[in-house]
mmCIF file with all atom_site columns, C-alpha atoms in Angstrom:
data_model
loop_
_atom_site.group_PDB
_atom_site.id
_atom_site.type_symbol
_atom_site.label_atom_id
_atom_site.label_alt_id
_atom_site.label_comp_id
_atom_site.label_asym_id
_atom_site.label_entity_id
_atom_site.label_seq_id
_atom_site.pdbx_PDB_ins_code
_atom_site.Cartn_x
_atom_site.Cartn_y
_atom_site.Cartn_z
_atom_site.occupancy
_atom_site.B_iso_or_equiv
_atom_site.pdbx_formal_charge
_atom_site.auth_seq_id
_atom_site.auth_comp_id
_atom_site.auth_asym_id
_atom_site.auth_atom_id
_atom_site.pdbx_PDB_model_num
ATOM 1   C CA . MET A 1 1   ? -18.033 -25.761 -47.565 1.00 0.00 ? 19  MET A CA 1
ATOM 2   C CA . SER A 1 2   ? -21.511 -26.981 -46.361 1.00 0.00 ? 20  SER A CA 1
ATOM 3   C CA . ILE A 1 3   ? -22.666 -24.721 -42.611 1.00 0.00 ? 21  ILE A CA 1
ATOM 4   C CA . ASN A 1 4   ? -25.481 -25.721 -40.556 1.00 0.00 ? 22  ASN A CA 1
ATOM 5   C CA . ILE A 1 5   ? -28.240 -22.943 -40.013 1.00 0.00 ? 23  ILE A CA 1
ATOM 6   C CA . SER A 1 6   ? -30.761 -22.312 -38.120 1.00 0.00 ? 24  SER A CA 1
ATOM 7   C CA . PRO A 1 7   ? -34.239 -21.247 -38.327 1.00 0.00 ? 25  PRO A CA 1
ATOM 8   C CA . THR A 1 8   ? -33.648 -18.586 -35.752 1.00 0.00 ? 26  THR A CA 1
ATOM 9   C CA . SER A 1 9   ? -30.925 -17.100 -37.641 1.00 0.00 ? 27  SER A CA 1
ATOM 10  C CA . LEU A 1 10  ? -32.565 -17.337 -41.092 1.00 0.00 ? 28  LEU A CA 1
ATOM 11  C CA . ALA A 1 11  ? -35.458 -15.361 -39.680 1.00 0.00 ? 29  ALA A CA 1
ATOM 12  C CA . ARG A 1 12  ? -33.030 -12.517 -38.242 1.00 0.00 ? 30  ARG A CA 1
ATOM 13  C CA . HIS A 1 13  ? -33.194 -9.260  -39.793 1.00 0.00 ? 31  HIS A CA 1
ATOM 14  C CA . GLY A 1 14  ? -30.179 -8.683  -41.488 1.00 0.00 ? 32  GLY A CA 1
ATOM 15  C CA . PHE A 1 15  ? -28.688 -12.259 -41.425 1.00 0.00 ? 33  PHE A CA 1
ATOM 16  C CA . ALA A 1 16  ? -27.774 -12.747 -45.114 1.00 0.00 ? 34  ALA A CA 1
ATOM 17  C CA . ASP A 1 17  ? -26.412 -9.129  -45.474 1.00 0.00 ? 35  ASP A CA 1
ATOM 18  C CA . ARG A 1 18  ? -24.080 -10.180 -42.290 1.00 0.00 ? 36  ARG A CA 1
ATOM 19  C CA . LEU A 1 19  ? -22.936 -13.158 -43.238 1.00 0.00 ? 37  LEU A CA 1
ATOM 20  C CA . ALA A 1 20  ? -22.454 -12.261 -46.880 1.00 0.00 ? 38  ALA A CA 1
ATOM 21  C CA . GLU A 1 21  ? -20.374 -9.189  -45.574 1.00 0.00 ? 39  GLU A CA 1
ATOM 22  C CA . ALA A 1 22  ? -18.173 -11.747 -42.840 1.00 0.00 ? 40  ALA A CA 1
ATOM 23  C CA . VAL A 1 23  ? -17.117 -13.813 -45.334 1.00 0.00 ? 41  VAL A CA 1
ATOM 24  C CA . ALA A 1 24  ? -16.019 -10.677 -47.708 1.00 0.00 ? 42  ALA A CA 1
ATOM 25  C CA . ALA A 1 25  ? -13.877 -9.458  -45.236 1.00 0.00 ? 43  ALA A CA 1
ATOM 26  C CA . ALA A 1 26  ? -12.444 -12.953 -45.398 1.00 0.00 ? 44  ALA A CA 1
ATOM 27  C CA . GLY A 1 27  ? -11.127 -12.530 -48.570 1.00 0.00 ? 45  GLY A CA 1
ATOM 28  C CA . ALA A 1 28  ? -13.851 -15.532 -49.966 1.00 0.00 ? 46  ALA A CA 1
ATOM 29  C CA . PRO A 1 29  ? -16.273 -15.426 -52.130 1.00 0.00 ? 47  PRO A CA 1
ATOM 30  C CA . CYS A 1 30  ? -20.018 -15.925 -51.590 1.00 0.00 ? 48  CYS A CA 1
ATOM 31  C CA . SER A 1 31  ? -20.358 -18.880 -53.771 1.00 0.00 ? 49  SER A CA 1
ATOM 32  C CA . LEU A 1 32  ? -17.756 -21.427 -52.132 1.00 0.00 ? 50  LEU A CA 1
ATOM 33  C CA . PHE A 1 33  ? -20.061 -22.230 -49.142 1.00 0.00 ? 51  PHE A CA 1
ATOM 34  C CA . THR A 1 34  ? -23.833 -23.872 -49.600 1.00 0.00 ? 52  THR A CA 1
ATOM 35  C CA . LEU A 1 35  ? -25.725 -23.134 -46.283 1.00 0.00 ? 53  LEU A CA 1
ATOM 36  C CA . GLU A 1 36  ? -28.135 -26.499 -44.641 1.00 0.00 ? 54  GLU A CA 1
ATOM 37  C CA . VAL A 1 37  ? -31.245 -25.285 -44.003 1.00 0.00 ? 55  VAL A CA 1
ATOM 38  C CA . THR A 1 38  ? -33.456 -27.804 -41.928 1.00 0.00 ? 56  THR A CA 1
ATOM 39  C CA . ASP A 1 39  ? -36.624 -29.334 -43.383 1.00 0.00 ? 57  ASP A CA 1
ATOM 40  C CA . ARG A 1 40  ? -38.886 -26.947 -40.770 1.00 0.00 ? 58  ARG A CA 1
ATOM 41  C CA . VAL A 1 41  ? -37.441 -23.714 -42.558 1.00 0.00 ? 59  VAL A CA 1
ATOM 42  C CA . ALA A 1 42  ? -38.991 -25.089 -46.142 1.00 0.00 ? 60  ALA A CA 1
ATOM 43  C CA . THR A 1 43  ? -41.707 -26.593 -44.426 1.00 0.00 ? 61  THR A CA 1
ATOM 44  C CA . LEU A 1 44  ? -43.391 -23.268 -43.314 1.00 0.00 ? 62  LEU A CA 1
ATOM 45  C CA . PRO A 1 45  ? -41.345 -20.324 -44.517 1.00 0.00 ? 63  PRO A CA 1
ATOM 46  C CA . SER A 1 46  ? -42.532 -16.969 -43.413 1.00 0.00 ? 64  SER A CA 1
ATOM 47  C CA . ALA A 1 47  ? -42.024 -14.179 -45.971 1.00 0.00 ? 65  ALA A CA 1
ATOM 48  C CA . SER A 1 48  ? -39.332 -13.282 -43.913 1.00 0.00 ? 66  SER A CA 1
ATOM 49  C CA . THR A 1 49  ? -37.193 -16.155 -44.358 1.00 0.00 ? 67  THR A CA 1
ATOM 50  C CA . ARG A 1 50  ? -37.732 -16.128 -47.997 1.00 0.00 ? 68  ARG A CA 1
ATOM 51  C CA . ALA A 1 51  ? -36.774 -13.314 -48.500 1.00 0.00 ? 69  ALA A CA 1
ATOM 52  C CA . ALA A 1 52  ? -33.456 -13.946 -46.440 1.00 0.00 ? 70  ALA A CA 1
ATOM 53  C CA . MET A 1 53  ? -32.885 -17.362 -48.441 1.00 0.00 ? 71  MET A CA 1
ATOM 54  C CA . GLN A 1 54  ? -33.218 -15.978 -51.633 1.00 0.00 ? 72  GLN A CA 1
ATOM 55  C CA . ALA A 1 55  ? -30.546 -12.891 -50.556 1.00 0.00 ? 73  ALA A CA 1
ATOM 56  C CA . LEU A 1 56  ? -28.143 -15.555 -49.831 1.00 0.00 ? 74  LEU A CA 1
ATOM 57  C CA . ARG A 1 57  ? -28.875 -17.064 -53.185 1.00 0.00 ? 75  ARG A CA 1
ATOM 58  C CA . ASP A 1 58  ? -28.037 -13.271 -54.547 1.00 0.00 ? 76  ASP A CA 1
ATOM 59  C CA . PHE A 1 59  ? -25.187 -12.963 -52.736 1.00 0.00 ? 77  PHE A CA 1
ATOM 60  C CA . GLY A 1 60  ? -23.977 -16.324 -54.632 1.00 0.00 ? 78  GLY A CA 1
ATOM 61  C CA . PHE A 1 61  ? -24.359 -18.812 -51.593 1.00 0.00 ? 79  PHE A CA 1
ATOM 62  C CA . GLY A 1 62  ? -25.224 -22.282 -52.151 1.00 0.00 ? 80  GLY A CA 1
ATOM 63  C CA . LEU A 1 63  ? -28.857 -23.311 -49.809 1.00 0.00 ? 81  LEU A CA 1
ATOM 64  C CA . SER A 1 64  ? -29.192 -26.779 -49.087 1.00 0.00 ? 82  SER A CA 1
ATOM 65  C CA . ALA A 1 65  ? -32.678 -28.864 -47.893 1.00 0.00 ? 83  ALA A CA 1
ATOM 66  C CA . ASP A 1 66  ? -30.952 -30.937 -45.639 1.00 0.00 ? 84  ASP A CA 1
ATOM 67  C CA . ASP A 1 67  ? -32.467 -34.226 -44.454 1.00 0.00 ? 85  ASP A CA 1
ATOM 68  C CA . PHE A 1 68  ? -35.067 -34.223 -47.415 1.00 0.00 ? 86  PHE A CA 1
ATOM 69  C CA . GLY A 1 69  ? -37.042 -37.371 -47.278 1.00 0.00 ? 87  GLY A CA 1
ATOM 70  C CA . ALA A 1 70  ? -36.931 -37.489 -43.322 1.00 0.00 ? 88  ALA A CA 1
ATOM 71  C CA . GLY A 1 71  ? -39.406 -35.055 -42.737 1.00 0.00 ? 89  GLY A CA 1
ATOM 72  C CA . HIS A 1 72  ? -42.485 -33.221 -44.158 1.00 0.00 ? 90  HIS A CA 1
ATOM 73  C CA . ALA A 1 73  ? -41.044 -31.384 -46.712 1.00 0.00 ? 91  ALA A CA 1
ATOM 74  C CA . GLY A 1 74  ? -42.144 -31.929 -49.769 1.00 0.00 ? 92  GLY A CA 1
ATOM 75  C CA . VAL A 1 75  ? -40.470 -31.715 -53.111 1.00 0.00 ? 93  VAL A CA 1
ATOM 76  C CA . ASP A 1 76  ? -43.226 -29.290 -53.856 1.00 0.00 ? 94  ASP A CA 1
ATOM 77  C CA . ARG A 1 77  ? -40.586 -26.940 -52.309 1.00 0.00 ? 95  ARG A CA 1
ATOM 78  C CA . LEU A 1 78  ? -38.022 -27.649 -53.692 1.00 0.00 ? 96  LEU A CA 1
ATOM 79  C CA . ALA A 1 79  ? -39.038 -26.009 -56.981 1.00 0.00 ? 97  ALA A CA 1
ATOM 80  C CA . SER A 1 80  ? -40.980 -22.999 -54.561 1.00 0.00 ? 98  SER A CA 1
ATOM 81  C CA . LEU A 1 81  ? -37.780 -22.192 -52.220 1.00 0.00 ? 99  LEU A CA 1
ATOM 82  C CA . PRO A 1 82  ? -33.988 -20.794 -53.412 1.00 0.00 ? 100 PRO A CA 1
ATOM 83  C CA . PHE A 1 83  ? -32.024 -24.430 -53.467 1.00 0.00 ? 101 PHE A CA 1
ATOM 84  C CA . SER A 1 84  ? -29.396 -24.934 -55.607 1.00 0.00 ? 102 SER A CA 1
ATOM 85  C CA . GLU A 1 85  ? -28.949 -28.256 -53.481 1.00 0.00 ? 103 GLU A CA 1
ATOM 86  C CA . VAL A 1 86  ? -30.728 -31.603 -51.576 1.00 0.00 ? 104 VAL A CA 1
ATOM 87  C CA . LYS A 1 87  ? -29.210 -33.492 -49.257 1.00 0.00 ? 105 LYS A CA 1
ATOM 88  C CA . ILE A 1 88  ? -31.261 -36.997 -48.629 1.00 0.00 ? 106 ILE A CA 1
ATOM 89  C CA . ASP A 1 89  ? -31.611 -38.033 -45.653 1.00 0.00 ? 107 ASP A CA 1
ATOM 90  C CA . ALA A 1 90  ? -29.724 -41.337 -44.214 1.00 0.00 ? 108 ALA A CA 1
ATOM 91  C CA . ALA A 1 91  ? -32.999 -42.867 -43.105 1.00 0.00 ? 109 ALA A CA 1
ATOM 92  C CA . PHE A 1 92  ? -34.459 -42.517 -46.480 1.00 0.00 ? 110 PHE A CA 1
ATOM 93  C CA . THR A 1 93  ? -31.594 -43.634 -48.118 1.00 0.00 ? 111 THR A CA 1
ATOM 94  C CA . GLN A 1 94  ? -31.308 -47.260 -45.752 1.00 0.00 ? 112 GLN A CA 1
ATOM 95  C CA . LEU A 1 95  ? -35.175 -47.871 -45.670 1.00 0.00 ? 113 LEU A CA 1
ATOM 96  C CA . ALA A 1 96  ? -34.860 -47.336 -50.339 1.00 0.00 ? 114 ALA A CA 1
ATOM 97  C CA . MET A 1 97  ? -32.107 -49.991 -50.063 1.00 0.00 ? 115 MET A CA 1
ATOM 98  C CA . GLU A 1 98  ? -34.325 -52.233 -48.479 1.00 0.00 ? 116 GLU A CA 1
ATOM 99  C CA . GLU A 1 99  ? -37.740 -51.661 -49.410 1.00 0.00 ? 117 GLU A CA 1
ATOM 100 C CA . ALA A 1 100 ? -38.558 -51.474 -53.328 1.00 0.00 ? 118 ALA A CA 1
ATOM 101 C CA . PHE A 1 101 ? -41.633 -48.945 -52.495 1.00 0.00 ? 119 PHE A CA 1
ATOM 102 C CA . ALA A 1 102 ? -39.023 -46.081 -50.952 1.00 0.00 ? 120 ALA A CA 1
ATOM 103 C CA . ARG A 1 103 ? -36.523 -47.028 -53.647 1.00 0.00 ? 121 ARG A CA 1
ATOM 104 C CA . LYS A 1 104 ? -38.917 -46.030 -56.495 1.00 0.00 ? 122 LYS A CA 1
ATOM 105 C CA . ALA A 1 105 ? -39.923 -42.740 -54.356 1.00 0.00 ? 123 ALA A CA 1
ATOM 106 C CA . LEU A 1 106 ? -36.487 -41.726 -53.700 1.00 0.00 ? 124 LEU A CA 1
ATOM 107 C CA . ASP A 1 107 ? -35.338 -42.564 -57.769 1.00 0.00 ? 125 ASP A CA 1
ATOM 108 C CA . ALA A 1 108 ? -38.489 -39.582 -58.502 1.00 0.00 ? 126 ALA A CA 1
ATOM 109 C CA . CYS A 1 109 ? -36.853 -37.529 -56.245 1.00 0.00 ? 127 CYS A CA 1
ATOM 110 C CA . VAL A 1 110 ? -33.794 -37.614 -57.496 1.00 0.00 ? 128 VAL A CA 1
ATOM 111 C CA . ASP A 1 111 ? -35.346 -37.169 -60.672 1.00 0.00 ? 129 ASP A CA 1
ATOM 112 C CA . ILE A 1 112 ? -37.002 -34.156 -59.477 1.00 0.00 ? 130 ILE A CA 1
ATOM 113 C CA . ALA A 1 113 ? -34.591 -32.606 -57.850 1.00 0.00 ? 131 ALA A CA 1
ATOM 114 C CA . GLY A 1 114 ? -32.228 -33.497 -60.963 1.00 0.00 ? 132 GLY A CA 1
ATOM 115 C CA . ARG A 1 115 ? -34.633 -31.585 -63.295 1.00 0.00 ? 133 ARG A CA 1
ATOM 116 C CA . GLN A 1 116 ? -35.032 -28.816 -61.152 1.00 0.00 ? 134 GLN A CA 1
ATOM 117 C CA . GLY A 1 117 ? -31.010 -28.454 -61.553 1.00 0.00 ? 135 GLY A CA 1
ATOM 118 C CA . LEU A 1 118 ? -30.736 -29.410 -58.211 1.00 0.00 ? 136 LEU A CA 1
ATOM 119 C CA . ARG A 1 119 ? -27.143 -31.105 -56.966 1.00 0.00 ? 137 ARG A CA 1
ATOM 120 C CA . VAL A 1 120 ? -27.814 -34.492 -54.957 1.00 0.00 ? 138 VAL A CA 1
ATOM 121 C CA . VAL A 1 121 ? -26.345 -35.207 -52.259 1.00 0.00 ? 139 VAL A CA 1
ATOM 122 C CA . ALA A 1 122 ? -26.591 -38.650 -50.398 1.00 0.00 ? 140 ALA A CA 1
ATOM 123 C CA . LYS A 1 123 ? -25.946 -38.696 -46.489 1.00 0.00 ? 141 LYS A CA 1
ATOM 124 C CA . GLY A 1 124 ? -24.944 -41.730 -43.923 1.00 0.00 ? 142 GLY A CA 1
ATOM 125 C CA . VAL A 1 125 ? -22.681 -43.307 -46.529 1.00 0.00 ? 143 VAL A CA 1
ATOM 126 C CA . GLU A 1 126 ? -21.441 -45.542 -44.100 1.00 0.00 ? 144 GLU A CA 1
ATOM 127 C CA . THR A 1 127 ? -20.670 -49.330 -46.086 1.00 0.00 ? 145 THR A CA 1
ATOM 128 C CA . PRO A 1 128 ? -19.633 -50.068 -49.786 1.00 0.00 ? 146 PRO A CA 1
ATOM 129 C CA . GLU A 1 129 ? -23.006 -51.579 -50.499 1.00 0.00 ? 147 GLU A CA 1
ATOM 130 C CA . MET A 1 130 ? -24.802 -47.960 -49.659 1.00 0.00 ? 148 MET A CA 1
ATOM 131 C CA . TRP A 1 131 ? -21.857 -46.192 -51.500 1.00 0.00 ? 149 TRP A CA 1
ATOM 132 C CA . ALA A 1 132 ? -22.788 -48.443 -54.599 1.00 0.00 ? 150 ALA A CA 1
ATOM 133 C CA . PHE A 1 133 ? -26.507 -48.102 -54.492 1.00 0.00 ? 151 PHE A CA 1
ATOM 134 C CA . VAL A 1 134 ? -26.067 -43.889 -54.474 1.00 0.00 ? 152 VAL A CA 1
ATOM 135 C CA . GLN A 1 135 ? -23.760 -44.886 -57.121 1.00 0.00 ? 153 GLN A CA 1
ATOM 136 C CA . ASP A 1 136 ? -26.593 -45.989 -58.991 1.00 0.00 ? 154 ASP A CA 1
ATOM 137 C CA . LEU A 1 137 ? -29.385 -43.399 -57.680 1.00 0.00 ? 155 LEU A CA 1
ATOM 138 C CA . GLY A 1 138 ? -27.009 -41.316 -60.099 1.00 0.00 ? 156 GLY A CA 1
ATOM 139 C CA . VAL A 1 139 ? -26.383 -38.824 -56.792 1.00 0.00 ? 157 VAL A CA 1
ATOM 140 C CA . ASP A 1 140 ? -24.232 -35.913 -57.677 1.00 0.00 ? 158 ASP A CA 1
ATOM 141 C CA . ALA A 1 141 ? -22.222 -36.774 -54.215 1.00 0.00 ? 159 ALA A CA 1
ATOM 142 C CA . ALA A 1 142 ? -22.498 -38.720 -51.063 1.00 0.00 ? 160 ALA A CA 1
ATOM 143 C CA . GLN A 1 143 ? -20.913 -38.123 -47.732 1.00 0.00 ? 161 GLN A CA 1
ATOM 144 C CA . GLY A 1 144 ? -20.592 -40.740 -44.797 1.00 0.00 ? 162 GLY A CA 1
ATOM 145 C CA . PHE A 1 145 ? -17.869 -42.362 -42.444 1.00 0.00 ? 163 PHE A CA 1
ATOM 146 C CA . LEU A 1 146 ? -16.811 -44.535 -45.379 1.00 0.00 ? 164 LEU A CA 1
ATOM 147 C CA . LEU A 1 147 ? -15.866 -41.349 -47.535 1.00 0.00 ? 165 LEU A CA 1
ATOM 148 C CA . HIS A 1 148 ? -14.348 -39.532 -44.504 1.00 0.00 ? 166 HIS A CA 1
ATOM 149 C CA . ARG A 1 149 ? -14.473 -39.549 -40.803 1.00 0.00 ? 167 ARG A CA 1
ATOM 150 C CA . PRO A 1 150 ? -15.318 -35.926 -39.240 1.00 0.00 ? 168 PRO A CA 1
ATOM 151 C CA . THR A 1 151 ? -12.122 -33.790 -38.968 1.00 0.00 ? 169 THR A CA 1
ATOM 152 C CA . PRO A 1 152 ? -11.239 -31.380 -36.431 1.00 0.00 ? 170 PRO A CA 1
ATOM 153 C CA . ALA A 1 153 ? -10.372 -27.846 -37.497 1.00 0.00 ? 171 ALA A CA 1
ATOM 154 C CA . ASP A 1 154 ? -6.309  -27.852 -37.192 1.00 0.00 ? 172 ASP A CA 1
ATOM 155 C CA . ALA A 1 155 ? -6.238  -31.052 -38.948 1.00 0.00 ? 173 ALA A CA 1
ATOM 156 C CA . PHE A 1 156 ? -8.423  -29.695 -41.971 1.00 0.00 ? 174 PHE A CA 1
ATOM 157 C CA . ALA A 1 157 ? -6.252  -26.774 -41.847 1.00 0.00 ? 175 ALA A CA 1
ATOM 158 C CA . ALA A 1 158 ? -3.435  -29.244 -42.415 1.00 0.00 ? 176 ALA A CA 1
ATOM 159 C CA . MET A 1 159 ? -4.733  -31.491 -45.603 1.00 0.00 ? 177 MET A CA 1
ATOM 160 C CA . LEU A 1 160 ? -5.889  -28.235 -47.072 1.00 0.00 ? 178 LEU A CA 1
ATOM 161 C CA . ASN A 1 161 ? -2.074  -26.745 -46.754 1.00 0.00 ? 179 ASN A CA 1
ATOM 162 C CA . ALA A 1 162 ? -0.885  -30.145 -48.354 1.00 0.00 ? 180 ALA A CA 1
#
């Protein structure tokens, strides 16, 4: 399960410890959760933010570089921060479907992420054409309306129990 975390939360002293304690109290392993970190955090992380990110990884959480390709974070951040996953922004994928240069850039990003041992997720898959395109890129997973619409918590719980 993926959860967005804000830069403010990540920067709070003790955030990683409190989150790990809450997950343990619920009886779940931290490894079930991937925390999505915004591009802004990845561009200029403070020392405390870096420490919090590493602590979260040490507890077993996955860390995802969210909306990659839409902002300012470069591939260098994929190596210098403790990410386990990169989520390719839907607009970047759409652009790569239309422009050869963007396709080459996206191919390179997927290749570099894979070489770093990162899981690659394509966001915003809404059409069969985009689904075929991201499969051709060799991403590890995809998310988007074509695959499933957002689900309210009670409906999600019912799906899990079924």
